[in-house]
Amino acid sequence: MFTNLARATADLNHWIEIDLDALDANATAVRTRLEPAELIAVVKANAYGHGALEVSRSLSVQGTEWLAVAWLSEALHLRRAGISCRILAMEHIFPANAVAVVTNDIDVCCHSLELAGALAKEGLRLGRPARVHLKVDTGLHRFGLALADATALGEKLRGMPGLEVAGLWTHMANADESDDSYSDSQAAMFDAAAAAMPWIPFKHSANSATALRRPELRHSASRVGVMLYGVVPDNTPDPGLRPVLSLKARAARVMDLAEGDGVSYGLEWKAKGPARAALVPVGYADGWRRSLGNKGAVLVGGQRVPMIGRVCMDQFLIDVTGVAATEGDEITLLGKQREESITAAEVAALTGTIPWETLSALGRRIPRIYHRRGEVVAMDEAL
Ligand SMILES: *Cc1c(COP(=O)(O)O)cnc(C)c1O
């Protein structure tokens, strides 16, 4: 199995390459700029499509001590695979989840006294305190508690046997907007929370878009996701990040078309003259959006060629007229091919979304191949 990339992918219809050297370099670039604040590496949503297990393993080997995911199920998946870092499950959990939380030593967000009670009970039973983070809703109005409620709950949790209040945190609403002045008022409210609960020493509020630009938000640690994967938020200077993920496929069929021939469902696209089309075995079920039909481009033989016709669930077509393409040729959907490259930001813009969505939407049906300098070091099974 451990071989070079070319050999490992020779008979695959589609695959995702994850460049672990680029991941390491991005993590180092981010960490260096955050210091002395720690890095909480956000690996939710299958590490933004990159594969949560291998990404977490690689980051932890490199010295990342903290991981964050959205849901408890994601945290348990990492623990079951033997990841021993601190893991914060950021979103809502139920009191009935207390056993799993404490048994698996997951840091969670606590939003009610009832939940705290259930966690503390397990903490006492297992002789190891449940670790909770108190989240202040400073204006995003997503998960968390209003300042007064957070402070009141904090007082009740302080010193509760079986429970440790391990962190105070919040999340920014306008971090990556060109005008992010709203972050100032959020920061002020978070500072008020910190002043009211000075006994909680570990504080975290920044995400990628704020961590680099706003030193005052770094606190003890910053929760960075998208930058680890090589995406720089629009309003943030690039610290020299490299894309980690490439999406590739092999032409499944190359065909000649006559003038007037249509391709794919609805026959929306029609050849204006003699043409050649190639079939690319990636579809909307893999996260390659249907709205890219007749709009997107891919790389073949180092050239950009247009997508034609509608994207199907499992495949789509490209116009390779005048390009020397044959069945089995490597096609790059995301990533670099010779001098050309296609970024997640470019694809996101074409589909009216953000690179966070383009990457995290990439499905589990496509195998992930992890490499360092072209040598395969791990593979995630598809599905
Ligand atoms: C996803 C998420 C992050 C990471 O955001 P990036 O923009 O990818 O850095 C941080 N904190 C919370 C609460 C999140 O949901």
Short mmCIF file of C-alpha atoms and ligand atoms in Angstrom, two decimals:
data_model
loop_
_atom_site.label_atom_id
_atom_site.label_comp_id
_atom_site.label_asym_id
_atom_site.label_seq_id
_atom_site.Cartn_x
_atom_site.Cartn_y
_atom_site.Cartn_z
CA MET A 1 0.00 0.00 0.00
CA PHE A 2 2.82 2.45 0.72
CA THR A 3 3.90 3.43 -2.70
CA ASN A 4 4.15 6.55 -4.77
CA LEU A 5 1.13 8.58 -5.73
CA ALA A 6 1.26 7.75 -9.43
CA ARG A 7 1.18 4.02 -8.74
CA ALA A 8 -1.47 4.28 -6.01
CA THR A 9 -3.83 6.20 -8.27
CA ALA A 10 -3.18 4.45 -11.59
CA ASP A 11 -6.44 2.54 -11.55
CA LEU A 12 -8.67 4.85 -9.55
CA ASN A 13 -11.61 6.64 -11.17
CA HIS A 14 -11.35 9.52 -8.71
CA TRP A 15 -9.42 10.40 -5.61
CA ILE A 16 -8.47 13.19 -3.24
CA GLU A 17 -4.80 13.83 -2.55
CA ILE A 18 -3.95 15.29 0.84
CA ASP A 19 -0.52 16.85 1.04
CA LEU A 20 0.51 16.38 4.67
CA ASP A 21 3.66 18.46 4.18
CA ALA A 22 1.45 21.39 3.20
CA LEU A 23 -0.75 20.76 6.24
CA ASP A 24 2.33 20.77 8.49
CA ALA A 25 3.65 23.93 6.89
CA ASN A 26 0.29 25.69 7.26
CA ALA A 27 -0.03 24.62 10.90
CA THR A 28 3.49 25.89 11.59
CA ALA A 29 2.82 29.19 9.82
CA VAL A 30 -0.37 29.69 11.83
CA ARG A 31 1.12 28.55 15.13
CA THR A 32 4.14 30.83 14.77
CA ARG A 33 1.87 33.83 14.26
CA LEU A 34 -0.41 32.95 17.16
CA GLU A 35 2.26 32.45 19.77
CA PRO A 36 2.06 32.58 22.72
CA ALA A 37 -1.59 31.71 22.13
CA GLU A 38 -2.12 28.02 21.42
CA LEU A 39 -3.60 26.56 18.27
CA ILE A 40 -6.93 24.75 18.55
CA ALA A 41 -7.05 22.94 15.23
CA VAL A 42 -10.62 22.74 13.95
CA VAL A 43 -11.22 19.35 12.31
CA LYS A 44 -15.02 19.34 12.19
CA ALA A 45 -16.89 18.08 9.12
CA ASN A 46 -14.28 15.42 8.36
CA ALA A 47 -11.55 18.07 8.64
CA TYR A 48 -13.29 20.24 6.03
CA GLY A 49 -13.40 17.25 3.70
CA HIS A 50 -9.73 16.35 4.19
CA GLY A 51 -10.35 13.31 6.41
CA ALA A 52 -10.55 13.93 10.15
CA LEU A 53 -8.55 10.93 11.31
CA GLU A 54 -5.40 11.35 9.25
CA VAL A 55 -5.45 15.13 9.57
CA SER A 56 -5.81 14.86 13.35
CA ARG A 57 -3.07 12.24 13.58
CA SER A 58 -0.74 14.32 11.50
CA LEU A 59 -1.42 17.51 13.45
CA SER A 60 -1.00 15.77 16.78
CA VAL A 61 2.30 14.17 15.77
CA GLN A 62 3.45 17.64 14.81
CA GLY A 63 2.61 18.98 18.27
CA THR A 64 -0.98 20.23 18.12
CA GLU A 65 -2.48 19.61 21.56
CA TRP A 66 -6.01 20.80 20.93
CA LEU A 67 -8.59 19.73 18.36
CA ALA A 68 -12.12 21.04 17.96
CA VAL A 69 -15.12 19.50 16.24
CA ALA A 70 -18.76 20.54 16.09
CA TRP A 71 -20.54 17.46 17.42
CA LEU A 72 -19.92 14.87 20.08
CA SER A 73 -20.18 12.10 17.47
CA GLU A 74 -17.18 13.60 15.66
CA ALA A 75 -15.19 13.75 18.89
CA LEU A 76 -15.99 10.12 19.70
CA HIS A 77 -14.92 9.09 16.20
CA LEU A 78 -11.49 10.63 16.86
CA ARG A 79 -11.19 9.02 20.30
CA ARG A 80 -12.15 5.59 18.95
CA ALA A 81 -9.31 5.95 16.45
CA GLY A 82 -6.88 6.54 19.32
CA ILE A 83 -6.41 10.31 19.03
CA SER A 84 -5.29 11.42 22.48
CA CYS A 85 -5.29 15.25 22.13
CA ARG A 86 -7.69 17.45 24.05
CA ILE A 87 -10.84 17.46 21.93
CA LEU A 88 -13.48 20.17 22.24
CA ALA A 89 -16.96 19.36 20.94
CA MET A 90 -18.22 22.88 20.34
CA GLU A 91 -21.95 22.46 19.75
CA HIS A 92 -25.02 21.30 21.65
CA ILE A 93 -25.12 18.06 23.66
CA PHE A 94 -27.77 16.46 25.88
CA PRO A 95 -27.50 15.45 29.54
CA ALA A 96 -27.91 11.85 28.36
CA ASN A 97 -24.55 12.22 26.57
CA ALA A 98 -22.71 12.73 29.87
CA VAL A 99 -21.44 9.14 30.13
CA ALA A 100 -19.89 9.24 26.65
CA VAL A 101 -18.43 12.70 27.26
CA VAL A 102 -16.69 11.92 30.52
CA THR A 103 -15.68 8.35 29.67
CA ASN A 104 -13.99 9.62 26.53
CA ASP A 105 -12.55 12.74 28.13
CA ILE A 106 -14.13 15.20 25.71
CA ASP A 107 -14.27 18.93 26.51
CA VAL A 108 -17.79 20.15 25.89
CA CYS A 109 -19.77 23.35 25.87
CA CYS A 110 -22.08 23.58 28.88
CA HIS A 111 -25.22 25.68 28.49
CA SER A 112 -27.43 24.57 31.37
CA LEU A 113 -27.37 23.58 35.00
CA GLU A 114 -29.12 20.34 34.13
CA LEU A 115 -26.32 19.39 31.74
CA ALA A 116 -23.70 20.45 34.28
CA GLY A 117 -25.36 18.22 36.88
CA ALA A 118 -25.32 15.20 34.59
CA LEU A 119 -21.68 15.79 33.65
CA ALA A 120 -20.61 16.37 37.25
CA LYS A 121 -22.31 13.16 38.33
CA GLU A 122 -20.30 11.18 35.77
CA GLY A 123 -17.17 13.10 36.73
CA LEU A 124 -17.60 12.05 40.35
CA ARG A 125 -18.41 8.46 39.42
CA LEU A 126 -15.30 8.16 37.26
CA GLY A 127 -13.08 10.13 39.61
CA ARG A 128 -12.11 12.55 36.85
CA PRO A 129 -13.81 15.91 36.43
CA ALA A 130 -15.92 16.61 33.36
CA ARG A 131 -14.40 19.55 31.50
CA VAL A 132 -16.74 22.22 30.27
CA HIS A 133 -16.35 25.48 28.37
CA LEU A 134 -18.77 28.31 28.99
CA LYS A 135 -19.78 30.02 25.76
CA VAL A 136 -20.86 33.64 25.76
CA ASP A 137 -23.11 34.71 22.91
CA THR A 138 -21.54 38.08 22.18
CA GLY A 139 -23.77 38.81 19.19
CA LEU A 140 -23.61 36.01 16.62
CA HIS A 141 -26.81 34.63 18.17
CA ARG A 142 -25.92 31.08 17.43
CA PHE A 143 -24.93 28.72 20.28
CA GLY A 144 -24.01 30.08 23.71
CA LEU A 145 -25.55 32.08 26.55
CA ALA A 146 -26.24 35.79 26.88
CA LEU A 147 -23.65 37.52 29.08
CA ALA A 148 -25.82 37.67 32.20
CA ASP A 149 -26.91 34.03 31.84
CA ALA A 150 -23.36 32.87 31.23
CA THR A 151 -22.13 34.71 34.32
CA ALA A 152 -24.97 33.32 36.44
CA LEU A 153 -24.34 29.76 35.23
CA GLY A 154 -20.61 30.24 35.71
CA GLU A 155 -21.14 31.10 39.39
CA LYS A 156 -23.14 27.88 39.86
CA LEU A 157 -20.53 25.74 38.13
CA ARG A 158 -17.60 27.29 39.97
CA GLY A 159 -16.29 24.74 42.43
CA MET A 160 -18.97 22.16 41.56
CA PRO A 161 -17.52 18.76 42.50
CA GLY A 162 -16.92 16.51 39.49
CA LEU A 163 -16.82 19.46 37.10
CA GLU A 164 -14.02 21.68 35.88
CA VAL A 165 -14.79 24.91 34.03
CA ALA A 166 -11.91 24.58 31.58
CA GLY A 167 -12.64 27.50 29.29
CA LEU A 168 -14.55 30.67 28.49
CA TRP A 169 -15.27 31.34 24.86
CA THR A 170 -17.22 33.08 22.15
CA HIS A 171 -17.43 33.18 18.35
CA MET A 172 -17.17 36.13 15.95
CA ALA A 173 -19.98 37.05 13.55
CA ASN A 174 -18.27 39.27 10.98
CA ALA A 175 -14.74 37.90 11.10
CA ASP A 176 -14.23 37.61 7.36
CA GLU A 177 -16.31 40.58 6.21
CA SER A 178 -14.42 43.52 4.78
CA ASP A 179 -15.97 45.64 7.55
CA ASP A 180 -15.54 43.56 10.68
CA SER A 181 -15.94 46.43 13.13
CA TYR A 182 -18.76 44.47 14.81
CA SER A 183 -15.96 42.30 16.24
CA ASP A 184 -15.02 45.30 18.42
CA SER A 185 -18.32 45.21 20.27
CA GLN A 186 -18.17 41.42 20.53
CA ALA A 187 -14.65 41.66 21.93
CA ALA A 188 -15.81 44.24 24.49
CA MET A 189 -18.61 41.98 25.65
CA PHE A 190 -16.24 39.02 25.85
CA ASP A 191 -13.82 41.10 27.90
CA ALA A 192 -16.69 41.93 30.25
CA ALA A 193 -17.41 38.21 30.62
CA ALA A 194 -13.74 37.52 31.30
CA ALA A 195 -13.66 40.29 33.91
CA ALA A 196 -16.75 38.83 35.59
CA MET A 197 -15.22 35.33 35.62
CA PRO A 198 -11.50 35.89 36.14
CA TRP A 199 -11.29 32.45 37.71
CA ILE A 200 -11.60 30.88 34.24
CA PRO A 201 -8.08 31.31 32.89
CA PHE A 202 -8.37 29.60 29.49
CA LYS A 203 -10.12 31.82 26.96
CA HIS A 204 -10.62 31.48 23.21
CA SER A 205 -12.53 33.63 20.74
CA ALA A 206 -10.75 33.88 17.37
CA ASN A 207 -11.29 31.83 14.21
CA SER A 208 -9.09 31.92 11.08
CA ALA A 209 -10.23 35.34 9.91
CA THR A 210 -9.64 37.02 13.27
CA ALA A 211 -6.68 35.05 14.63
CA LEU A 212 -4.07 36.70 12.43
CA ARG A 213 -5.50 40.19 12.14
CA ARG A 214 -6.69 40.80 15.68
CA PRO A 215 -4.08 39.97 18.32
CA GLU A 216 -6.46 41.09 21.08
CA LEU A 217 -8.78 38.19 20.23
CA ARG A 218 -6.14 35.48 20.44
CA HIS A 219 -6.35 35.09 24.22
CA SER A 220 -5.09 31.69 25.43
CA ALA A 221 -5.87 29.92 22.17
CA SER A 222 -7.43 30.44 18.74
CA ARG A 223 -9.73 28.02 16.92
CA VAL A 224 -8.36 27.85 13.40
CA GLY A 225 -9.90 25.71 10.69
CA VAL A 226 -9.84 26.84 7.10
CA MET A 227 -6.33 28.32 7.16
CA LEU A 228 -4.85 24.96 8.13
CA TYR A 229 -6.21 23.66 4.84
CA GLY A 230 -4.57 26.47 2.91
CA VAL A 231 -7.49 28.85 2.43
CA VAL A 232 -6.92 32.47 3.36
CA PRO A 233 -10.06 34.43 4.34
CA ASP A 234 -10.70 37.37 1.99
CA ASN A 235 -9.80 40.11 4.46
CA THR A 236 -6.66 38.42 5.81
CA PRO A 237 -3.07 38.81 4.53
CA ASP A 238 -1.72 35.48 3.27
CA PRO A 239 0.88 34.09 5.65
CA GLY A 240 2.14 31.87 2.82
CA LEU A 241 -0.38 29.04 3.07
CA ARG A 242 -0.53 26.17 0.59
CA PRO A 243 -3.66 24.28 -0.48
CA VAL A 244 -3.63 20.83 1.11
CA LEU A 245 -6.29 19.10 -0.96
CA SER A 246 -6.39 18.17 -4.63
CA LEU A 247 -9.38 16.52 -6.28
CA LYS A 248 -8.55 14.36 -9.27
CA ALA A 249 -10.21 11.88 -11.61
CA ARG A 250 -9.44 9.88 -14.73
CA ALA A 251 -11.33 10.34 -17.98
CA ALA A 252 -13.82 7.48 -18.18
CA ARG A 253 -14.62 7.98 -21.86
CA VAL A 254 -13.51 10.31 -24.64
CA MET A 255 -15.95 10.67 -27.52
CA ASP A 256 -16.34 12.48 -30.81
CA LEU A 257 -19.42 14.63 -31.24
CA ALA A 258 -20.99 15.90 -34.43
CA GLU A 259 -22.46 19.36 -34.83
CA GLY A 260 -25.74 19.51 -32.93
CA ASP A 261 -25.02 16.57 -30.59
CA GLY A 262 -26.09 17.31 -27.02
CA VAL A 263 -24.49 16.00 -23.83
CA SER A 264 -25.87 14.96 -20.45
CA TYR A 265 -29.43 15.23 -19.06
CA GLY A 266 -31.61 17.66 -20.93
CA LEU A 267 -29.06 17.87 -23.75
CA GLU A 268 -28.63 21.50 -22.75
CA TRP A 269 -25.19 21.88 -24.27
CA LYS A 270 -24.90 21.20 -27.98
CA ALA A 271 -21.79 20.94 -30.14
CA LYS A 272 -21.49 23.91 -32.51
CA GLY A 273 -19.35 21.84 -34.85
CA PRO A 274 -17.30 18.64 -34.69
CA ALA A 275 -16.12 18.36 -31.08
CA ARG A 276 -14.64 15.99 -28.52
CA ALA A 277 -16.00 15.46 -25.05
CA ALA A 278 -14.58 13.58 -22.07
CA LEU A 279 -16.50 12.03 -19.20
CA VAL A 280 -15.28 12.94 -15.70
CA PRO A 281 -16.33 10.47 -12.98
CA VAL A 282 -17.19 12.93 -10.18
CA GLY A 283 -20.71 14.20 -9.57
CA TYR A 284 -22.88 16.29 -7.33
CA ALA A 285 -23.13 13.37 -4.89
CA ASP A 286 -19.40 13.89 -4.36
CA GLY A 287 -19.86 17.59 -3.60
CA TRP A 288 -19.13 18.80 -7.14
CA ARG A 289 -22.10 21.10 -7.35
CA ARG A 290 -24.75 20.75 -10.02
CA SER A 291 -24.68 24.51 -10.45
CA LEU A 292 -21.17 24.15 -11.94
CA GLY A 293 -22.78 22.71 -15.08
CA ASN A 294 -21.79 24.75 -18.16
CA LYS A 295 -19.81 27.07 -15.86
CA GLY A 296 -16.84 25.38 -14.24
CA ALA A 297 -13.49 24.32 -15.65
CA VAL A 298 -11.01 21.52 -14.98
CA LEU A 299 -7.41 20.85 -15.97
CA VAL A 300 -6.41 18.29 -18.60
CA GLY A 301 -2.88 18.06 -19.93
CA GLY A 302 -2.02 21.28 -18.10
CA GLN A 303 -4.82 23.17 -19.87
CA ARG A 304 -8.05 24.60 -18.58
CA VAL A 305 -11.06 23.08 -20.32
CA PRO A 306 -14.73 23.96 -19.80
CA MET A 307 -17.38 21.80 -18.15
CA ILE A 308 -20.29 21.22 -20.53
CA GLY A 309 -23.87 20.08 -19.89
CA ARG A 310 -25.46 19.31 -16.56
CA VAL A 311 -23.54 17.75 -13.70
CA CYS A 312 -25.01 14.31 -12.90
CA MET A 313 -24.95 12.52 -9.56
CA ASP A 314 -21.79 10.58 -10.46
CA GLN A 315 -20.21 12.30 -13.47
CA PHE A 316 -20.09 15.26 -15.82
CA LEU A 317 -18.63 16.16 -19.21
CA ILE A 318 -15.92 18.47 -20.41
CA ASP A 319 -15.08 19.87 -23.82
CA VAL A 320 -11.68 18.54 -24.89
CA THR A 321 -11.90 19.62 -28.53
CA GLY A 322 -8.33 20.14 -29.71
CA VAL A 323 -6.85 18.63 -26.54
CA ALA A 324 -4.95 15.35 -26.75
CA ALA A 325 -7.11 13.50 -24.22
CA THR A 326 -7.69 9.76 -23.93
CA GLU A 327 -9.45 7.41 -21.54
CA GLY A 328 -7.56 7.20 -18.25
CA ASP A 329 -6.00 10.66 -18.48
CA GLU A 330 -5.61 12.49 -15.21
CA ILE A 331 -8.05 15.37 -14.73
CA THR A 332 -7.57 17.91 -11.95
CA LEU A 333 -10.73 19.45 -10.53
CA LEU A 334 -9.05 21.16 -7.58
CA GLY A 335 -5.32 21.66 -7.29
CA LYS A 336 -2.38 22.19 -9.56
CA GLN A 337 -1.55 20.61 -12.91
CA ARG A 338 1.69 21.82 -14.48
CA GLU A 339 1.45 25.63 -14.43
CA GLU A 340 -2.31 25.86 -14.00
CA SER A 341 -4.31 25.56 -10.82
CA ILE A 342 -7.88 25.67 -9.63
CA THR A 343 -8.55 26.71 -6.04
CA ALA A 344 -11.47 26.04 -3.74
CA ALA A 345 -12.04 29.80 -3.67
CA GLU A 346 -12.46 29.87 -7.46
CA VAL A 347 -14.95 27.00 -7.46
CA ALA A 348 -16.76 28.53 -4.49
CA ALA A 349 -17.14 31.85 -6.29
CA LEU A 350 -18.61 30.11 -9.36
CA THR A 351 -21.24 28.41 -7.23
CA GLY A 352 -22.07 31.43 -5.09
CA THR A 353 -20.59 30.01 -1.93
CA ILE A 354 -17.43 30.06 0.18
CA PRO A 355 -14.40 27.73 0.15
CA TRP A 356 -15.44 26.35 3.55
CA GLU A 357 -18.51 24.84 1.86
CA THR A 358 -16.73 23.72 -1.33
CA LEU A 359 -14.19 21.71 0.70
CA SER A 360 -16.44 20.34 3.43
CA ALA A 361 -19.02 19.22 0.86
CA LEU A 362 -16.57 16.78 -0.76
CA GLY A 363 -18.13 13.39 -0.19
CA ARG A 364 -16.88 10.27 1.48
CA ARG A 365 -17.26 8.21 -1.67
CA ILE A 366 -13.95 9.51 -2.98
CA PRO A 367 -10.89 7.88 -1.39
CA ARG A 368 -8.44 10.19 0.37
CA ILE A 369 -4.77 9.48 -0.27
CA TYR A 370 -2.31 11.05 2.14
CA HIS A 371 1.20 11.76 0.94
CA ARG A 372 4.46 13.38 1.84
CA ARG A 373 6.63 14.42 -1.10
CA GLY A 374 4.71 12.15 -3.45
CA GLU A 375 5.05 9.07 -1.23
CA VAL A 376 1.76 7.66 -0.02
CA VAL A 377 1.69 7.41 3.78
CA ALA A 378 -1.98 6.53 4.37
CA MET A 379 -5.26 5.95 2.61
CA ASP A 380 -8.80 6.48 3.87
CA GLU A 381 -11.17 3.95 2.47
CA ALA A 382 -13.93 5.40 0.39
CA LEU A 383 -17.49 5.35 1.85
C1 LIG B 1 -15.84 26.32 12.32
C2 LIG B 1 -15.54 27.08 13.53
C3 LIG B 1 -14.26 27.64 13.73
C4 LIG B 1 -13.18 27.62 12.67
O1 LIG B 1 -13.50 28.55 11.67
P1 LIG B 1 -12.47 28.85 10.46
O2 LIG B 1 -13.07 30.03 9.80
O3 LIG B 1 -12.49 27.65 9.58
O4 LIG B 1 -11.16 29.09 11.08
C5 LIG B 1 -14.00 28.23 14.95
N1 LIG B 1 -14.96 28.30 15.91
C6 LIG B 1 -16.20 27.81 15.74
C7 LIG B 1 -17.21 27.93 16.83
C8 LIG B 1 -16.55 27.20 14.54
O5 LIG B 1 -17.79 26.74 14.36
#
